[in-house]
């Protein structure tokens, strides 16, 4: 059957929320059977959030985290800096790092995150509005769901796989984009995700996240 979606809200209309509520949201999702948890949010580095990521990971979830938009090191924030998170940088349609995207050794993979067609909340005017109900948005918050979607596809095709196998497949099948990003070599994880390679088994030796 098609994977079920579990929206878990802890941020208010202004996008603000507490560390405790963020940690509880992660634990709630894991306790209620979430296999992939997308985190298009972040805040200062927090042991509370890191522990919640570890909790969800131990329960078998793939925890995907937006790398952040500060043009800095994702290790400074949570959940992006958590050891067990699959942390995502943003790239454009030329496989170049988005100017805002965080980068560094804490990034596992990169995914499209510039001018991504997104649902538009009623009454908002962020991005370039398309057709009234959509907008083009940019950010690692747009890149992370691409990775979460790929994780869901892999998990659906391989229902007995562990979260580590799913994560390793995403990382191991990514296309290296160092050539398109001089000065950022080795700082964009394994590269831009490649769904076709991930789903057809074109994977480098298993990588332990």
One Martini backbone bead per residue (centre of mass of N, CA, C, O) as a GRO file, in nm:
protein
  209
    1UNK     BB    1   0.102   0.033   0.011
    2UNK     BB    2   0.075   0.351   0.052
    3UNK     BB    3   0.227   0.570   0.220
    4UNK     BB    4   0.183   0.734   0.504
    5UNK     BB    5   0.091   1.045   0.643
    6UNK     BB    6   0.252   1.251   0.919
    7UNK     BB    7   0.159   1.526   1.060
    8UNK     BB    8   0.382   1.742   1.262
    9UNK     BB    9   0.308   2.009   1.483
   10UNK     BB   10   0.521   2.290   1.646
   11UNK     BB   11   0.480   2.534   1.479
   12UNK     BB   12   0.392   2.837   1.411
   13UNK     BB   13   0.293   3.082   1.188
   14UNK     BB   14   0.605   3.204   1.226
   15UNK     BB   15   0.806   2.948   1.283
   16UNK     BB   16   0.778   2.894   1.595
   17UNK     BB   17   0.962   2.712   1.859
   18UNK     BB   18   1.049   2.465   2.075
   19UNK     BB   19   1.274   2.235   2.168
   20UNK     BB   20   1.083   2.045   2.316
   21UNK     BB   21   0.873   2.022   2.086
   22UNK     BB   22   1.068   1.908   1.875
   23UNK     BB   23   1.142   1.652   2.030
   24UNK     BB   24   0.848   1.547   2.065
   25UNK     BB   25   0.788   1.520   1.764
   26UNK     BB   26   0.998   1.307   1.700
   27UNK     BB   27   0.898   1.096   1.906
   28UNK     BB   28   0.610   1.071   1.806
   29UNK     BB   29   0.672   0.966   1.527
   30UNK     BB   30   0.829   0.714   1.618
   31UNK     BB   31   0.603   0.593   1.809
   32UNK     BB   32   0.400   0.597   1.532
   33UNK     BB   33   0.588   0.463   1.283
   34UNK     BB   34   0.792   0.628   1.150
   35UNK     BB   35   1.029   0.595   0.876
   36UNK     BB   36   1.012   0.901   0.779
   37UNK     BB   37   1.172   1.218   0.881
   38UNK     BB   38   1.099   1.541   0.810
   39UNK     BB   39   1.331   1.840   0.854
   40UNK     BB   40   1.223   2.176   0.782
   41UNK     BB   41   1.423   2.262   1.030
   42UNK     BB   42   1.580   2.487   1.284
   43UNK     BB   43   1.851   2.533   1.528
   44UNK     BB   44   2.024   2.531   1.777
   45UNK     BB   45   2.234   2.350   1.933
   46UNK     BB   46   2.096   2.035   2.075
   47UNK     BB   47   2.076   1.773   2.291
   48UNK     BB   48   1.773   1.725   2.279
   49UNK     BB   49   1.754   1.686   1.974
   50UNK     BB   50   1.975   1.475   1.938
   51UNK     BB   51   1.831   1.264   2.116
   52UNK     BB   52   1.575   1.244   1.939
   53UNK     BB   53   1.715   1.141   1.688
   54UNK     BB   54   1.835   0.888   1.820
   55UNK     BB   55   1.562   0.768   1.897
   56UNK     BB   56   1.444   0.742   1.610
   57UNK     BB   57   1.673   0.574   1.495
   58UNK     BB   58   1.644   0.333   1.698
   59UNK     BB   59   1.339   0.286   1.573
   60UNK     BB   60   1.406   0.307   1.236
   61UNK     BB   61   1.447   0.591   1.138
   62UNK     BB   62   1.461   0.833   0.889
   63UNK     BB   63   1.651   1.130   0.943
   64UNK     BB   64   1.576   1.430   0.791
   65UNK     BB   65   1.788   1.728   0.731
   66UNK     BB   66   1.819   2.045   0.708
   67UNK     BB   67   2.120   2.222   0.678
   68UNK     BB   68   2.080   2.519   0.603
   69UNK     BB   69   2.097   2.907   0.538
   70UNK     BB   70   2.406   3.032   0.647
   71UNK     BB   71   2.670   2.968   0.501
   72UNK     BB   72   2.769   2.707   0.679
   73UNK     BB   73   2.786   2.497   0.951
   74UNK     BB   74   2.569   2.238   1.050
   75UNK     BB   75   2.696   2.174   1.339
   76UNK     BB   76   2.546   2.438   1.479
   77UNK     BB   77   2.281   2.261   1.441
   78UNK     BB   78   1.931   2.163   1.488
   79UNK     BB   79   1.928   1.851   1.341
   80UNK     BB   80   2.176   1.867   1.140
   81UNK     BB   81   2.416   1.785   1.364
   82UNK     BB   82   2.328   1.510   1.396
   83UNK     BB   83   2.455   1.196   1.377
   84UNK     BB   84   2.164   1.048   1.267
   85UNK     BB   85   2.144   1.242   1.038
   86UNK     BB   86   2.026   1.335   0.712
   87UNK     BB   87   2.207   1.581   0.561
   88UNK     BB   88   2.103   1.875   0.360
   89UNK     BB   89   2.179   2.027   0.075
   90UNK     BB   90   2.173   2.289  -0.173
   91UNK     BB   91   2.076   2.306  -0.519
   92UNK     BB   92   2.077   2.364  -0.849
   93UNK     BB   93   2.027   2.306  -1.197
   94UNK     BB   94   2.371   2.293  -1.201
   95UNK     BB   95   2.491   2.164  -0.932
   96UNK     BB   96   2.505   2.413  -0.752
   97UNK     BB   97   2.551   2.573  -0.484
   98UNK     BB   98   2.368   2.734  -0.287
   99UNK     BB   99   2.446   3.035  -0.152
  100UNK     BB  100   2.296   2.955   0.137
  101UNK     BB  101   2.418   2.689   0.187
  102UNK     BB  102   2.521   2.465   0.373
  103UNK     BB  103   2.848   2.325   0.470
  104UNK     BB  104   3.031   2.019   0.507
  105UNK     BB  105   3.091   1.731   0.694
  106UNK     BB  106   2.771   1.720   0.781
  107UNK     BB  107   2.712   1.643   0.494
  108UNK     BB  108   2.565   1.390   0.290
  109UNK     BB  109   2.370   1.553   0.087
  110UNK     BB  110   2.227   1.671  -0.220
  111UNK     BB  111   1.955   1.896  -0.327
  112UNK     BB  112   1.706   2.047  -0.456
  113UNK     BB  113   1.666   2.429  -0.359
  114UNK     BB  114   1.573   2.598  -0.627
  115UNK     BB  115   1.282   2.686  -0.731
  116UNK     BB  116   1.046   2.530  -0.576
  117UNK     BB  117   0.755   2.387  -0.610
  118UNK     BB  118   0.500   2.518  -0.390
  119UNK     BB  119   0.289   2.551  -0.156
  120UNK     BB  120   0.048   2.804  -0.076
  121UNK     BB  121  -0.030   2.992   0.167
  122UNK     BB  122  -0.276   3.163   0.275
  123UNK     BB  123  -0.182   3.506   0.227
  124UNK     BB  124   0.086   3.465   0.090
  125UNK     BB  125   0.418   3.601  -0.074
  126UNK     BB  126   0.621   3.397  -0.120
  127UNK     BB  127   0.787   3.425  -0.373
  128UNK     BB  128   0.680   3.299  -0.686
  129UNK     BB  129   0.381   3.306  -0.810
  130UNK     BB  130   0.178   3.009  -0.909
  131UNK     BB  131  -0.150   2.988  -0.987
  132UNK     BB  132  -0.202   3.096  -0.671
  133UNK     BB  133  -0.122   2.799  -0.512
  134UNK     BB  134   0.177   2.869  -0.583
  135UNK     BB  135   0.544   2.853  -0.527
  136UNK     BB  136   0.875   2.973  -0.536
  137UNK     BB  137   1.127   2.806  -0.348
  138UNK     BB  138   1.411   2.846  -0.119
  139UNK     BB  139   1.599   2.578   0.034
  140UNK     BB  140   1.669   2.319   0.248
  141UNK     BB  141   1.358   2.270   0.289
  142UNK     BB  142   1.339   2.173  -0.020
  143UNK     BB  143   1.559   1.946  -0.024
  144UNK     BB  144   1.478   1.734   0.192
  145UNK     BB  145   1.216   1.610   0.055
  146UNK     BB  146   1.367   1.465  -0.168
  147UNK     BB  147   1.499   1.263   0.027
  148UNK     BB  148   1.244   1.154   0.160
  149UNK     BB  149   1.117   1.047  -0.100
  150UNK     BB  150   1.344   0.848  -0.165
  151UNK     BB  151   1.325   0.687   0.095
  152UNK     BB  152   1.034   0.587   0.039
  153UNK     BB  153   1.094   0.433  -0.219
  154UNK     BB  154   1.301   0.238  -0.104
  155UNK     BB  155   1.125   0.124   0.128
  156UNK     BB  156   0.901   0.016  -0.060
  157UNK     BB  157   1.099  -0.181  -0.222
  158UNK     BB  158   1.239  -0.243   0.090
  159UNK     BB  159   1.074  -0.343   0.369
  160UNK     BB  160   1.336  -0.493   0.524
  161UNK     BB  161   1.493  -0.254   0.558
  162UNK     BB  162   1.697  -0.049   0.704
  163UNK     BB  163   1.780   0.269   0.768
  164UNK     BB  164   2.081   0.230   0.689
  165UNK     BB  165   2.027   0.119   0.406
  166UNK     BB  166   1.877   0.361   0.296
  167UNK     BB  167   2.096   0.573   0.350
  168UNK     BB  168   2.328   0.430   0.199
  169UNK     BB  169   2.189   0.443  -0.080
  170UNK     BB  170   2.169   0.746  -0.110
  171UNK     BB  171   2.471   0.803  -0.083
  172UNK     BB  172   2.588   0.577  -0.289
  173UNK     BB  173   2.407   0.714  -0.549
  174UNK     BB  174   2.539   0.970  -0.574
  175UNK     BB  175   2.647   1.259  -0.742
  176UNK     BB  176   2.926   1.401  -0.806
  177UNK     BB  177   2.985   1.784  -0.763
  178UNK     BB  178   3.273   1.909  -0.746
  179UNK     BB  179   3.321   2.027  -1.037
  180UNK     BB  180   3.077   2.248  -0.986
  181UNK     BB  181   3.243   2.319  -0.685
  182UNK     BB  182   3.469   2.519  -0.639
  183UNK     BB  183   3.580   2.507  -0.295
  184UNK     BB  184   3.360   2.243  -0.216
  185UNK     BB  185   3.516   2.003  -0.184
  186UNK     BB  186   3.369   1.768   0.032
  187UNK     BB  187   3.099   1.972   0.130
  188UNK     BB  188   2.843   1.790  -0.027
  189UNK     BB  189   2.900   1.522   0.019
  190UNK     BB  190   2.825   1.275  -0.218
  191UNK     BB  191   2.595   1.453  -0.345
  192UNK     BB  192   2.359   1.430  -0.577
  193UNK     BB  193   2.085   1.287  -0.598
  194UNK     BB  194   1.982   0.948  -0.741
  195UNK     BB  195   1.708   0.773  -0.802
  196UNK     BB  196   1.778   0.569  -1.022
  197UNK     BB  197   2.027   0.449  -0.882
  198UNK     BB  198   1.888   0.368  -0.616
  199UNK     BB  199   1.657   0.177  -0.763
  200UNK     BB  200   1.894   0.005  -0.947
  201UNK     BB  201   2.172  -0.046  -0.773
  202UNK     BB  202   2.373   0.212  -0.816
  203UNK     BB  203   2.604   0.136  -0.573
  204UNK     BB  204   2.817   0.195  -0.358
  205UNK     BB  205   2.963   0.103  -0.108
  206UNK     BB  206   2.859   0.075   0.189
  207UNK     BB  207   2.745   0.336   0.407
  208UNK     BB  208   2.805   0.442   0.730
  209UNK     BB  209   2.624   0.686   0.911
   0.00000   0.00000   0.00000
